[in-house]
mmCIF file with all atom_site columns, N, CA and C in Angstrom:
data_model
loop_
_atom_site.group_PDB
_atom_site.id
_atom_site.type_symbol
_atom_site.label_atom_id
_atom_site.label_alt_id
_atom_site.label_comp_id
_atom_site.label_asym_id
_atom_site.label_entity_id
_atom_site.label_seq_id
_atom_site.pdbx_PDB_ins_code
_atom_site.Cartn_x
_atom_site.Cartn_y
_atom_site.Cartn_z
_atom_site.occupancy
_atom_site.B_iso_or_equiv
_atom_site.pdbx_formal_charge
_atom_site.auth_seq_id
_atom_site.auth_comp_id
_atom_site.auth_asym_id
_atom_site.auth_atom_id
_atom_site.pdbx_PDB_model_num
ATOM 1   N N  . MET K 1 1  ? 5.043   -8.911  22.013  1.00 0.00 ? 1  MET K N  1
ATOM 2   C CA . MET K 1 1  ? 5.571   -8.806  20.666  1.00 0.00 ? 1  MET K CA 1
ATOM 3   C C  . MET K 1 1  ? 4.528   -9.186  19.619  1.00 0.00 ? 1  MET K C  1
ATOM 4   N N  . LYS K 1 2  ? 3.532   -9.967  20.045  1.00 0.00 ? 2  LYS K N  1
ATOM 5   C CA . LYS K 1 2  ? 2.508   -10.387 19.093  1.00 0.00 ? 2  LYS K CA 1
ATOM 6   C C  . LYS K 1 2  ? 1.686   -9.196  18.606  1.00 0.00 ? 2  LYS K C  1
ATOM 7   N N  . GLY K 1 3  ? 1.424   -8.226  19.494  1.00 0.00 ? 3  GLY K N  1
ATOM 8   C CA . GLY K 1 3  ? 0.682   -7.040  19.101  1.00 0.00 ? 3  GLY K CA 1
ATOM 9   C C  . GLY K 1 3  ? 1.445   -6.193  18.103  1.00 0.00 ? 3  GLY K C  1
ATOM 10  N N  . LEU K 1 4  ? 2.757   -6.080  18.309  1.00 0.00 ? 4  LEU K N  1
ATOM 11  C CA . LEU K 1 4  ? 3.591   -5.309  17.387  1.00 0.00 ? 4  LEU K CA 1
ATOM 12  C C  . LEU K 1 4  ? 3.638   -5.988  16.024  1.00 0.00 ? 4  LEU K C  1
ATOM 13  N N  . ARG K 1 5  ? 3.754   -7.308  16.036  1.00 0.00 ? 5  ARG K N  1
ATOM 14  C CA . ARG K 1 5  ? 3.779   -8.045  14.768  1.00 0.00 ? 5  ARG K CA 1
ATOM 15  C C  . ARG K 1 5  ? 2.470   -7.856  14.006  1.00 0.00 ? 5  ARG K C  1
ATOM 16  N N  . GLY K 1 6  ? 1.356   -7.885  14.730  1.00 0.00 ? 6  GLY K N  1
ATOM 17  C CA . GLY K 1 6  ? 0.056   -7.686  14.098  1.00 0.00 ? 6  GLY K CA 1
ATOM 18  C C  . GLY K 1 6  ? -0.107  -6.283  13.536  1.00 0.00 ? 6  GLY K C  1
ATOM 19  N N  . PHE K 1 7  ? 0.370   -5.279  14.285  1.00 0.00 ? 7  PHE K N  1
ATOM 20  C CA . PHE K 1 7  ? 0.270   -3.903  13.809  1.00 0.00 ? 7  PHE K CA 1
ATOM 21  C C  . PHE K 1 7  ? 1.129   -3.683  12.574  1.00 0.00 ? 7  PHE K C  1
ATOM 22  N N  . ILE K 1 8  ? 2.355   -4.201  12.590  1.00 0.00 ? 8  ILE K N  1
ATOM 23  C CA . ILE K 1 8  ? 3.236   -4.034  11.429  1.00 0.00 ? 8  ILE K CA 1
ATOM 24  C C  . ILE K 1 8  ? 2.669   -4.783  10.227  1.00 0.00 ? 8  ILE K C  1
ATOM 25  N N  . GLY K 1 9  ? 2.097   -5.959  10.455  1.00 0.00 ? 9  GLY K N  1
ATOM 26  C CA . GLY K 1 9  ? 1.464   -6.699  9.359   1.00 0.00 ? 9  GLY K CA 1
ATOM 27  C C  . GLY K 1 9  ? 0.278   -5.951  8.784   1.00 0.00 ? 9  GLY K C  1
ATOM 28  N N  . PHE K 1 10 ? -0.535  -5.340  9.666   1.00 0.00 ? 10 PHE K N  1
ATOM 29  C CA . PHE K 1 10 ? -1.676  -4.545  9.199   1.00 0.00 ? 10 PHE K CA 1
ATOM 30  C C  . PHE K 1 10 ? -1.204  -3.335  8.400   1.00 0.00 ? 10 PHE K C  1
ATOM 31  N N  . LEU K 1 11 ? -0.154  -2.674  8.870   1.00 0.00 ? 11 LEU K N  1
ATOM 32  C CA . LEU K 1 11 ? 0.392   -1.520  8.157   1.00 0.00 ? 11 LEU K CA 1
ATOM 33  C C  . LEU K 1 11 ? 0.902   -1.931  6.777   1.00 0.00 ? 11 LEU K C  1
ATOM 34  N N  . GLY K 1 12 ? 1.577   -3.070  6.703   1.00 0.00 ? 12 GLY K N  1
ATOM 35  C CA . GLY K 1 12 ? 2.043   -3.578  5.413   1.00 0.00 ? 12 GLY K CA 1
ATOM 36  C C  . GLY K 1 12 ? 0.897   -3.886  4.473   1.00 0.00 ? 12 GLY K C  1
ATOM 37  N N  . PHE K 1 13 ? -0.178  -4.467  5.023   1.00 0.00 ? 13 PHE K N  1
ATOM 38  C CA . PHE K 1 13 ? -1.351  -4.767  4.213   1.00 0.00 ? 13 PHE K CA 1
ATOM 39  C C  . PHE K 1 13 ? -1.989  -3.489  3.671   1.00 0.00 ? 13 PHE K C  1
ATOM 40  N N  . VAL K 1 14 ? -2.088  -2.457  4.505   1.00 0.00 ? 14 VAL K N  1
ATOM 41  C CA . VAL K 1 14 ? -2.688  -1.190  4.064   1.00 0.00 ? 14 VAL K CA 1
ATOM 42  C C  . VAL K 1 14 ? -1.841  -0.566  2.957   1.00 0.00 ? 14 VAL K C  1
ATOM 43  N N  . LEU K 1 15 ? -0.529  -0.544  3.137   1.00 0.00 ? 15 LEU K N  1
ATOM 44  C CA . LEU K 1 15 ? 0.346   0.014   2.103   1.00 0.00 ? 15 LEU K CA 1
ATOM 45  C C  . LEU K 1 15 ? 0.238   -0.767  0.806   1.00 0.00 ? 15 LEU K C  1
ATOM 46  N N  . LEU K 1 16 ? 0.241   -2.083  0.920   1.00 0.00 ? 16 LEU K N  1
ATOM 47  C CA . LEU K 1 16 ? 0.150   -2.934  -0.270  1.00 0.00 ? 16 LEU K CA 1
ATOM 48  C C  . LEU K 1 16 ? -1.188  -2.758  -0.974  1.00 0.00 ? 16 LEU K C  1
ATOM 49  N N  . SER K 1 17 ? -2.274  -2.720  -0.225  1.00 0.00 ? 17 SER K N  1
ATOM 50  C CA . SER K 1 17 ? -3.586  -2.583  -0.856  1.00 0.00 ? 17 SER K CA 1
ATOM 51  C C  . SER K 1 17 ? -3.766  -1.201  -1.474  1.00 0.00 ? 17 SER K C  1
ATOM 52  N N  . GLN K 1 18 ? -3.240  -0.160  -0.855  1.00 0.00 ? 18 GLN K N  1
ATOM 53  C CA . GLN K 1 18 ? -3.338  1.174   -1.448  1.00 0.00 ? 18 GLN K CA 1
ATOM 54  C C  . GLN K 1 18 ? -2.506  1.270   -2.723  1.00 0.00 ? 18 GLN K C  1
ATOM 55  N N  . GLY K 1 19 ? -1.350  0.636   -2.733  1.00 0.00 ? 19 GLY K N  1
ATOM 56  C CA . GLY K 1 19 ? -0.528  0.631   -3.944  1.00 0.00 ? 19 GLY K CA 1
ATOM 57  C C  . GLY K 1 19 ? -1.198  -0.116  -5.083  1.00 0.00 ? 19 GLY K C  1
ATOM 58  N N  . LEU K 1 20 ? -1.732  -1.303  -4.779  1.00 0.00 ? 20 LEU K N  1
ATOM 59  C CA . LEU K 1 20 ? -2.406  -2.086  -5.822  1.00 0.00 ? 20 LEU K CA 1
ATOM 60  C C  . LEU K 1 20 ? -3.701  -1.413  -6.265  1.00 0.00 ? 20 LEU K C  1
ATOM 61  N N  . GLY K 1 21 ? -4.414  -0.819  -5.318  1.00 0.00 ? 21 GLY K N  1
ATOM 62  C CA . GLY K 1 21 ? -5.634  -0.092  -5.678  1.00 0.00 ? 21 GLY K CA 1
ATOM 63  C C  . GLY K 1 21 ? -5.342  1.123   -6.541  1.00 0.00 ? 21 GLY K C  1
ATOM 64  N N  . GLY K 1 22 ? -4.257  1.806   -6.242  1.00 0.00 ? 22 GLY K N  1
ATOM 65  C CA . GLY K 1 22 ? -3.863  2.956   -7.043  1.00 0.00 ? 22 GLY K CA 1
ATOM 66  C C  . GLY K 1 22 ? -3.453  2.563   -8.455  1.00 0.00 ? 22 GLY K C  1
ATOM 67  N N  . ILE K 1 23 ? -2.753  1.434   -8.567  1.00 0.00 ? 23 ILE K N  1
ATOM 68  C CA . ILE K 1 23 ? -2.374  0.949   -9.896  1.00 0.00 ? 23 ILE K CA 1
ATOM 69  C C  . ILE K 1 23 ? -3.623  0.560   -10.683 1.00 0.00 ? 23 ILE K C  1
ATOM 70  N N  . ALA K 1 24 ? -4.558  -0.111  -10.030 1.00 0.00 ? 24 ALA K N  1
ATOM 71  C CA . ALA K 1 24 ? -5.812  -0.472  -10.695 1.00 0.00 ? 24 ALA K CA 1
ATOM 72  C C  . ALA K 1 24 ? -6.577  0.780   -11.107 1.00 0.00 ? 24 ALA K C  1
ATOM 73  N N  . TYR K 1 25 ? -6.568  1.810   -10.260 1.00 0.00 ? 25 TYR K N  1
ATOM 74  C CA . TYR K 1 25 ? -7.233  3.074   -10.574 1.00 0.00 ? 25 TYR K CA 1
ATOM 75  C C  . TYR K 1 25 ? -6.618  3.714   -11.813 1.00 0.00 ? 25 TYR K C  1
ATOM 76  N N  . GLU K 1 26 ? -5.300  3.747   -11.862 1.00 0.00 ? 26 GLU K N  1
ATOM 77  C CA . GLU K 1 26 ? -4.625  4.383   -12.995 1.00 0.00 ? 26 GLU K CA 1
ATOM 78  C C  . GLU K 1 26 ? -4.810  3.590   -14.296 1.00 0.00 ? 26 GLU K C  1
ATOM 79  N N  . LEU K 1 27 ? -4.792  2.279   -14.211 1.00 0.00 ? 27 LEU K N  1
ATOM 80  C CA . LEU K 1 27 ? -4.893  1.462   -15.425 1.00 0.00 ? 27 LEU K CA 1
ATOM 81  C C  . LEU K 1 27 ? -6.310  1.388   -15.968 1.00 0.00 ? 27 LEU K C  1
ATOM 82  N N  . THR K 1 28 ? -7.306  1.609   -15.127 1.00 0.00 ? 28 THR K N  1
ATOM 83  C CA . THR K 1 28 ? -8.699  1.515   -15.571 1.00 0.00 ? 28 THR K CA 1
ATOM 84  C C  . THR K 1 28 ? -9.357  2.883   -15.706 1.00 0.00 ? 28 THR K C  1
ATOM 85  N N  . ASP K 1 29 ? -8.596  3.930   -15.685 1.00 0.00 ? 29 ASP K N  1
ATOM 86  C CA . ASP K 1 29 ? -9.092  5.309   -15.824 1.00 0.00 ? 29 ASP K CA 1
ATOM 87  C C  . ASP K 1 29 ? -10.136 5.670   -14.782 1.00 0.00 ? 29 ASP K C  1
ATOM 88  N N  . GLY K 1 30 ? -9.899  5.268   -13.556 1.00 0.00 ? 30 GLY K N  1
ATOM 89  C CA . GLY K 1 30 ? -10.723 5.728   -12.456 1.00 0.00 ? 30 GLY K CA 1
ATOM 90  C C  . GLY K 1 30 ? -11.865 4.841   -12.024 1.00 0.00 ? 30 GLY K C  1
ATOM 91  N N  . ARG K 1 31 ? -11.922 3.614   -12.489 1.00 0.00 ? 31 ARG K N  1
ATOM 92  C CA . ARG K 1 31 ? -13.032 2.741   -12.093 1.00 0.00 ? 31 ARG K CA 1
ATOM 93  C C  . ARG K 1 31 ? -12.914 2.268   -10.647 1.00 0.00 ? 31 ARG K C  1
ATOM 94  N N  . PHE K 1 32 ? -11.714 2.250   -10.079 1.00 0.00 ? 32 PHE K N  1
ATOM 95  C CA . PHE K 1 32 ? -11.501 1.821   -8.705  1.00 0.00 ? 32 PHE K CA 1
ATOM 96  C C  . PHE K 1 32 ? -11.264 3.034   -7.813  1.00 0.00 ? 32 PHE K C  1
ATOM 97  N N  . HIS K 1 33 ? -12.163 3.992   -7.853  1.00 0.00 ? 33 HIS K N  1
ATOM 98  C CA . HIS K 1 33 ? -11.961 5.254   -7.146  1.00 0.00 ? 33 HIS K CA 1
ATOM 99  C C  . HIS K 1 33 ? -12.026 5.106   -5.630  1.00 0.00 ? 33 HIS K C  1
ATOM 100 N N  . LEU K 1 34 ? -12.694 4.099   -5.117  1.00 0.00 ? 34 LEU K N  1
ATOM 101 C CA . LEU K 1 34 ? -12.773 3.919   -3.666  1.00 0.00 ? 34 LEU K CA 1
ATOM 102 C C  . LEU K 1 34 ? -11.504 3.297   -3.084  1.00 0.00 ? 34 LEU K C  1
ATOM 103 N N  . TRP K 1 35 ? -10.716 2.646   -3.901  1.00 0.00 ? 35 TRP K N  1
ATOM 104 C CA . TRP K 1 35 ? -9.538  1.944   -3.425  1.00 0.00 ? 35 TRP K CA 1
ATOM 105 C C  . TRP K 1 35 ? -8.304  2.824   -3.357  1.00 0.00 ? 35 TRP K C  1
ATOM 106 N N  . ALA K 1 36 ? -8.288  3.924   -4.066  1.00 0.00 ? 36 ALA K N  1
ATOM 107 C CA . ALA K 1 36 ? -7.043  4.665   -4.242  1.00 0.00 ? 36 ALA K CA 1
ATOM 108 C C  . ALA K 1 36 ? -7.074  6.005   -3.511  1.00 0.00 ? 36 ALA K C  1
ATOM 109 N N  . LEU K 1 37 ? -6.352  6.085   -2.426  1.00 0.00 ? 37 LEU K N  1
ATOM 110 C CA . LEU K 1 37 ? -6.215  7.370   -1.749  1.00 0.00 ? 37 LEU K CA 1
ATOM 111 C C  . LEU K 1 37 ? -5.261  8.291   -2.498  1.00 0.00 ? 37 LEU K C  1
ATOM 112 N N  . THR K 1 38 ? -4.359  7.723   -3.272  1.00 0.00 ? 38 THR K N  1
ATOM 113 C CA . THR K 1 38 ? -3.416  8.556   -4.018  1.00 0.00 ? 38 THR K CA 1
ATOM 114 C C  . THR K 1 38 ? -4.128  9.386   -5.080  1.00 0.00 ? 38 THR K C  1
ATOM 115 N N  . ALA K 1 39 ? -5.296  8.960   -5.531  1.00 0.00 ? 39 ALA K N  1
ATOM 116 C CA . ALA K 1 39 ? -6.045  9.719   -6.529  1.00 0.00 ? 39 ALA K CA 1
ATOM 117 C C  . ALA K 1 39 ? -6.620  10.996  -5.938  1.00 0.00 ? 39 ALA K C  1
ATOM 118 N N  . ARG K 1 40 ? -6.740  11.058  -4.632  1.00 0.00 ? 40 ARG K N  1
ATOM 119 C CA . ARG K 1 40 ? -7.322  12.226  -3.971  1.00 0.00 ? 40 ARG K CA 1
ATOM 120 C C  . ARG K 1 40 ? -6.281  13.256  -3.539  1.00 0.00 ? 40 ARG K C  1
ATOM 121 N N  . ILE K 1 41 ? -5.006  12.946  -3.720  1.00 0.00 ? 41 ILE K N  1
ATOM 122 C CA . ILE K 1 41 ? -3.944  13.860  -3.311  1.00 0.00 ? 41 ILE K CA 1
ATOM 123 C C  . ILE K 1 41 ? -3.507  14.652  -4.535  1.00 0.00 ? 41 ILE K C  1
ATOM 124 N N  . GLY K 1 42 ? -3.761  15.938  -4.512  1.00 0.00 ? 42 GLY K N  1
ATOM 125 C CA . GLY K 1 42 ? -3.583  16.781  -5.687  1.00 0.00 ? 42 GLY K CA 1
ATOM 126 C C  . GLY K 1 42 ? -2.155  16.943  -6.172  1.00 0.00 ? 42 GLY K C  1
ATOM 127 N N  . PHE K 1 43 ? -1.194  17.033  -5.262  1.00 0.00 ? 43 PHE K N  1
ATOM 128 C CA . PHE K 1 43 ? 0.175   17.311  -5.700  1.00 0.00 ? 43 PHE K CA 1
ATOM 129 C C  . PHE K 1 43 ? 0.865   16.091  -6.317  1.00 0.00 ? 43 PHE K C  1
ATOM 130 N N  . LEU K 1 44 ? 0.189   14.956  -6.360  1.00 0.00 ? 44 LEU K N  1
ATOM 131 C CA . LEU K 1 44 ? 0.755   13.763  -6.984  1.00 0.00 ? 44 LEU K CA 1
ATOM 132 C C  . LEU K 1 44 ? 0.410   13.645  -8.462  1.00 0.00 ? 44 LEU K C  1
ATOM 133 N N  . ASP K 1 45 ? -0.249  14.657  -9.021  1.00 0.00 ? 45 ASP K N  1
ATOM 134 C CA . ASP K 1 45 ? -0.614  14.613  -10.439 1.00 0.00 ? 45 ASP K CA 1
ATOM 135 C C  . ASP K 1 45 ? 0.612   14.355  -11.303 1.00 0.00 ? 45 ASP K C  1
ATOM 136 N N  . GLY K 1 46 ? 0.522   13.351  -12.124 1.00 0.00 ? 46 GLY K N  1
ATOM 137 C CA . GLY K 1 46 ? 1.623   12.994  -13.006 1.00 0.00 ? 46 GLY K CA 1
ATOM 138 C C  . GLY K 1 46 ? 2.589   11.988  -12.401 1.00 0.00 ? 46 GLY K C  1
ATOM 139 N N  . TYR K 1 47 ? 2.509   11.769  -11.096 1.00 0.00 ? 47 TYR K N  1
ATOM 140 C CA . TYR K 1 47 ? 3.422   10.855  -10.417 1.00 0.00 ? 47 TYR K CA 1
ATOM 141 C C  . TYR K 1 47 ? 2.684   9.725   -9.690  1.00 0.00 ? 47 TYR K C  1
ATOM 142 N N  . ARG K 1 48 ? 1.404   9.610   -9.904  1.00 0.00 ? 48 ARG K N  1
ATOM 143 C CA . ARG K 1 48 ? 0.609   8.639   -9.139  1.00 0.00 ? 48 ARG K CA 1
ATOM 144 C C  . ARG K 1 48 ? 1.051   7.202   -9.365  1.00 0.00 ? 48 ARG K C  1
ATOM 145 N N  . MET K 1 49 ? 1.353   6.837   -10.593 1.00 0.00 ? 49 MET K N  1
ATOM 146 C CA . MET K 1 49 ? 1.765   5.460   -10.871 1.00 0.00 ? 49 MET K CA 1
ATOM 147 C C  . MET K 1 49 ? 3.076   5.133   -10.165 1.00 0.00 ? 49 MET K C  1
ATOM 148 N N  . TYR K 1 50 ? 4.012   6.079   -10.168 1.00 0.00 ? 50 TYR K N  1
ATOM 149 C CA . TYR K 1 50 ? 5.282   5.863   -9.481  1.00 0.00 ? 50 TYR K CA 1
ATOM 150 C C  . TYR K 1 50 ? 5.077   5.709   -7.974  1.00 0.00 ? 50 TYR K C  1
ATOM 151 N N  . VAL K 1 51 ? 4.215   6.544   -7.413  1.00 0.00 ? 51 VAL K N  1
ATOM 152 C CA . VAL K 1 51 ? 3.923   6.481   -5.986  1.00 0.00 ? 51 VAL K CA 1
ATOM 153 C C  . VAL K 1 51 ? 3.269   5.145   -5.649  1.00 0.00 ? 51 VAL K C  1
ATOM 154 N N  . CYS K 1 52 ? 2.398   4.670   -6.499  1.00 0.00 ? 52 CYS K N  1
ATOM 155 C CA . CYS K 1 52 ? 1.720   3.401   -6.242  1.00 0.00 ? 52 CYS K CA 1
ATOM 156 C C  . CYS K 1 52 ? 2.692   2.223   -6.303  1.00 0.00 ? 52 CYS K C  1
ATOM 157 N N  . VAL K 1 53 ? 3.619   2.265   -7.222  1.00 0.00 ? 53 VAL K N  1
ATOM 158 C CA . VAL K 1 53 ? 4.630   1.204   -7.296  1.00 0.00 ? 53 VAL K CA 1
ATOM 159 C C  . VAL K 1 53 ? 5.504   1.231   -6.042  1.00 0.00 ? 53 VAL K C  1
ATOM 160 N N  . VAL K 1 54 ? 5.858   2.413   -5.583  1.00 0.00 ? 54 VAL K N  1
ATOM 161 C CA . VAL K 1 54 ? 6.640   2.541   -4.346  1.00 0.00 ? 54 VAL K CA 1
ATOM 162 C C  . VAL K 1 54 ? 5.834   2.027   -3.155  1.00 0.00 ? 54 VAL K C  1
ATOM 163 N N  . LEU K 1 55 ? 4.535   2.301   -3.113  1.00 0.00 ? 55 LEU K N  1
ATOM 164 C CA . LEU K 1 55 ? 3.693   1.801   -2.026  1.00 0.00 ? 55 LEU K CA 1
ATOM 165 C C  . LEU K 1 55 ? 3.628   0.273   -2.024  1.00 0.00 ? 55 LEU K C  1
ATOM 166 N N  . VAL K 1 56 ? 3.550   -0.329  -3.196  1.00 0.00 ? 56 VAL K N  1
ATOM 167 C CA . VAL K 1 56 ? 3.537   -1.792  -3.273  1.00 0.00 ? 56 VAL K CA 1
ATOM 168 C C  . VAL K 1 56 ? 4.862   -2.353  -2.752  1.00 0.00 ? 56 VAL K C  1
ATOM 169 N N  . ALA K 1 57 ? 5.970   -1.790  -3.194  1.00 0.00 ? 57 ALA K N  1
ATOM 170 C CA . ALA K 1 57 ? 7.278   -2.263  -2.742  1.00 0.00 ? 57 ALA K CA 1
ATOM 171 C C  . ALA K 1 57 ? 7.453   -2.059  -1.238  1.00 0.00 ? 57 ALA K C  1
ATOM 172 N N  . LEU K 1 58 ? 7.018   -0.914  -0.740  1.00 0.00 ? 58 LEU K N  1
ATOM 173 C CA . LEU K 1 58 ? 7.112   -0.636  0.684   1.00 0.00 ? 58 LEU K CA 1
ATOM 174 C C  . LEU K 1 58 ? 6.201   -1.561  1.485   1.00 0.00 ? 58 LEU K C  1
ATOM 175 N N  . GLY K 1 59 ? 5.020   -1.828  0.980   1.00 0.00 ? 59 GLY K N  1
ATOM 176 C CA . GLY K 1 59 ? 4.104   -2.746  1.649   1.00 0.00 ? 59 GLY K CA 1
ATOM 177 C C  . GLY K 1 59 ? 4.670   -4.148  1.742   1.00 0.00 ? 59 GLY K C  1
ATOM 178 N N  . LEU K 1 60 ? 5.286   -4.615  0.660   1.00 0.00 ? 60 LEU K N  1
ATOM 179 C CA . LEU K 1 60 ? 5.913   -5.935  0.693   1.00 0.00 ? 60 LEU K CA 1
ATOM 180 C C  . LEU K 1 60 ? 7.063   -5.975  1.695   1.00 0.00 ? 60 LEU K C  1
ATOM 181 N N  . ALA K 1 61 ? 7.857   -4.919  1.731   1.00 0.00 ? 61 ALA K N  1
ATOM 182 C CA . ALA K 1 61 ? 8.978   -4.859  2.669   1.00 0.00 ? 61 ALA K CA 1
ATOM 183 C C  . ALA K 1 61 ? 8.489   -4.848  4.116   1.00 0.00 ? 61 ALA K C  1
ATOM 184 N N  . VAL K 1 62 ? 7.426   -4.121  4.390   1.00 0.00 ? 62 VAL K N  1
ATOM 185 C CA . VAL K 1 62 ? 6.892   -4.065  5.751   1.00 0.00 ? 62 VAL K CA 1
ATOM 186 C C  . VAL K 1 62 ? 6.281   -5.407  6.146   1.00 0.00 ? 62 VAL K C  1
ATOM 187 N N  . CYS K 1 63 ? 5.632   -6.088  5.213   1.00 0.00 ? 63 CYS K N  1
ATOM 188 C CA . CYS K 1 63 ? 5.084   -7.416  5.520   1.00 0.00 ? 63 CYS K CA 1
ATOM 189 C C  . CYS K 1 63 ? 6.198   -8.420  5.819   1.00 0.00 ? 63 CYS K C  1
ATOM 190 N N  . VAL K 1 64 ? 7.287   -8.354  5.089   1.00 0.00 ? 64 VAL K N  1
ATOM 191 C CA . VAL K 1 64 ? 8.428   -9.225  5.364   1.00 0.00 ? 64 VAL K CA 1
ATOM 192 C C  . VAL K 1 64 ? 9.041   -8.879  6.720   1.00 0.00 ? 64 VAL K C  1
ATOM 193 N N  . ALA K 1 65 ? 9.101   -7.586  7.034   1.00 0.00 ? 65 ALA K N  1
ATOM 194 C CA . ALA K 1 65 ? 9.616   -7.159  8.336   1.00 0.00 ? 65 ALA K CA 1
ATOM 195 C C  . ALA K 1 65 ? 8.728   -7.656  9.470   1.00 0.00 ? 65 ALA K C  1
ATOM 196 N N  . ALA K 1 66 ? 7.428   -7.638  9.263   1.00 0.00 ? 66 ALA K N  1
ATOM 197 C CA . ALA K 1 66 ? 6.508   -8.137  10.287  1.00 0.00 ? 66 ALA K CA 1
ATOM 198 C C  . ALA K 1 66 ? 6.732   -9.623  10.517  1.00 0.00 ? 66 ALA K C  1
ATOM 199 N N  . ASP K 1 67 ? 6.982   -10.345 9.458   1.00 0.00 ? 67 ASP K N  1
ATOM 200 C CA . ASP K 1 67 ? 7.231   -11.776 9.595   1.00 0.00 ? 67 ASP K CA 1
ATOM 201 C C  . ASP K 1 67 ? 8.551   -12.032 10.332  1.00 0.00 ? 67 ASP K C  1
ATOM 202 N N  . SER K 1 68 ? 9.552   -11.214 10.066  1.00 0.00 ? 68 SER K N  1
ATOM 203 C CA . SER K 1 68 ? 10.841  -11.415 10.730  1.00 0.00 ? 68 SER K CA 1
ATOM 204 C C  . SER K 1 68 ? 10.802  -10.975 12.186  1.00 0.00 ? 68 SER K C  1
ATOM 205 N N  . VAL K 1 69 ? 9.943   -10.042 12.548  1.00 0.00 ? 69 VAL K N  1
ATOM 206 C CA . VAL K 1 69 ? 9.797   -9.640  13.948  1.00 0.00 ? 69 VAL K CA 1
ATOM 207 C C  . VAL K 1 69 ? 9.291   -10.817 14.762  1.00 0.00 ? 69 VAL K C  1
ATOM 208 N N  . GLY K 1 70 ? 8.379   -11.564 14.217  1.00 0.00 ? 70 GLY K N  1
ATOM 209 C CA . GLY K 1 70 ? 7.841   -12.728 14.925  1.00 0.00 ? 70 GLY K CA 1
ATOM 210 C C  . GLY K 1 70 ? 8.854   -13.846 15.057  1.00 0.00 ? 70 GLY K C  1
ATOM 211 N N  . LYS K 1 71 ? 9.724   -14.011 14.078  1.00 0.00 ? 71 LYS K N  1
ATOM 212 C CA . LYS K 1 71 ? 10.716  -15.080 14.114  1.00 0.00 ? 71 LYS K CA 1
ATOM 213 C C  . LYS K 1 71 ? 11.932  -14.714 14.956  1.00 0.00 ? 71 LYS K C  1
ATOM 214 N N  . ALA K 1 72 ? 12.202  -13.437 15.141  1.00 0.00 ? 72 ALA K N  1
ATOM 215 C CA . ALA K 1 72 ? 13.389  -13.007 15.882  1.00 0.00 ? 72 ALA K CA 1
ATOM 216 C C  . ALA K 1 72 ? 13.290  -13.378 17.354  1.00 0.00 ? 72 ALA K C  1
ATOM 217 N N  . LYS K 1 73 ? 12.107  -13.409 17.920  1.00 0.00 ? 73 LYS K N  1
ATOM 218 C CA . LYS K 1 73 ? 11.932  -13.691 19.345  1.00 0.00 ? 73 LYS K CA 1
ATOM 219 C C  . LYS K 1 73 ? 11.825  -15.176 19.664  1.00 0.00 ? 73 LYS K C  1
ATOM 220 N N  . LYS K 1 74 ? 11.695  -16.029 18.670  1.00 0.00 ? 74 LYS K N  1
ATOM 221 C CA . LYS K 1 74 ? 11.505  -17.466 18.930  1.00 0.00 ? 74 LYS K CA 1
ATOM 222 C C  . LYS K 1 74 ? 12.799  -18.145 19.259  1.00 0.00 ? 74 LYS K C  1
#
């Protein structure tokens, strides 16, 4: 179960960092271009900020889920 907890925690971290990086990219007019994968997806034009906020919320939820997976087996 420790491997699953680590994988879910890593996935939550990736989602959270991509969301925060995308928000930083949008607020600074592209200065954080290496952090934001959402900036490279063409069909998200006009919706990038919303997608980034959803990624942050989803990342937080997945990180909380990873923490609860570890506590459920104890």
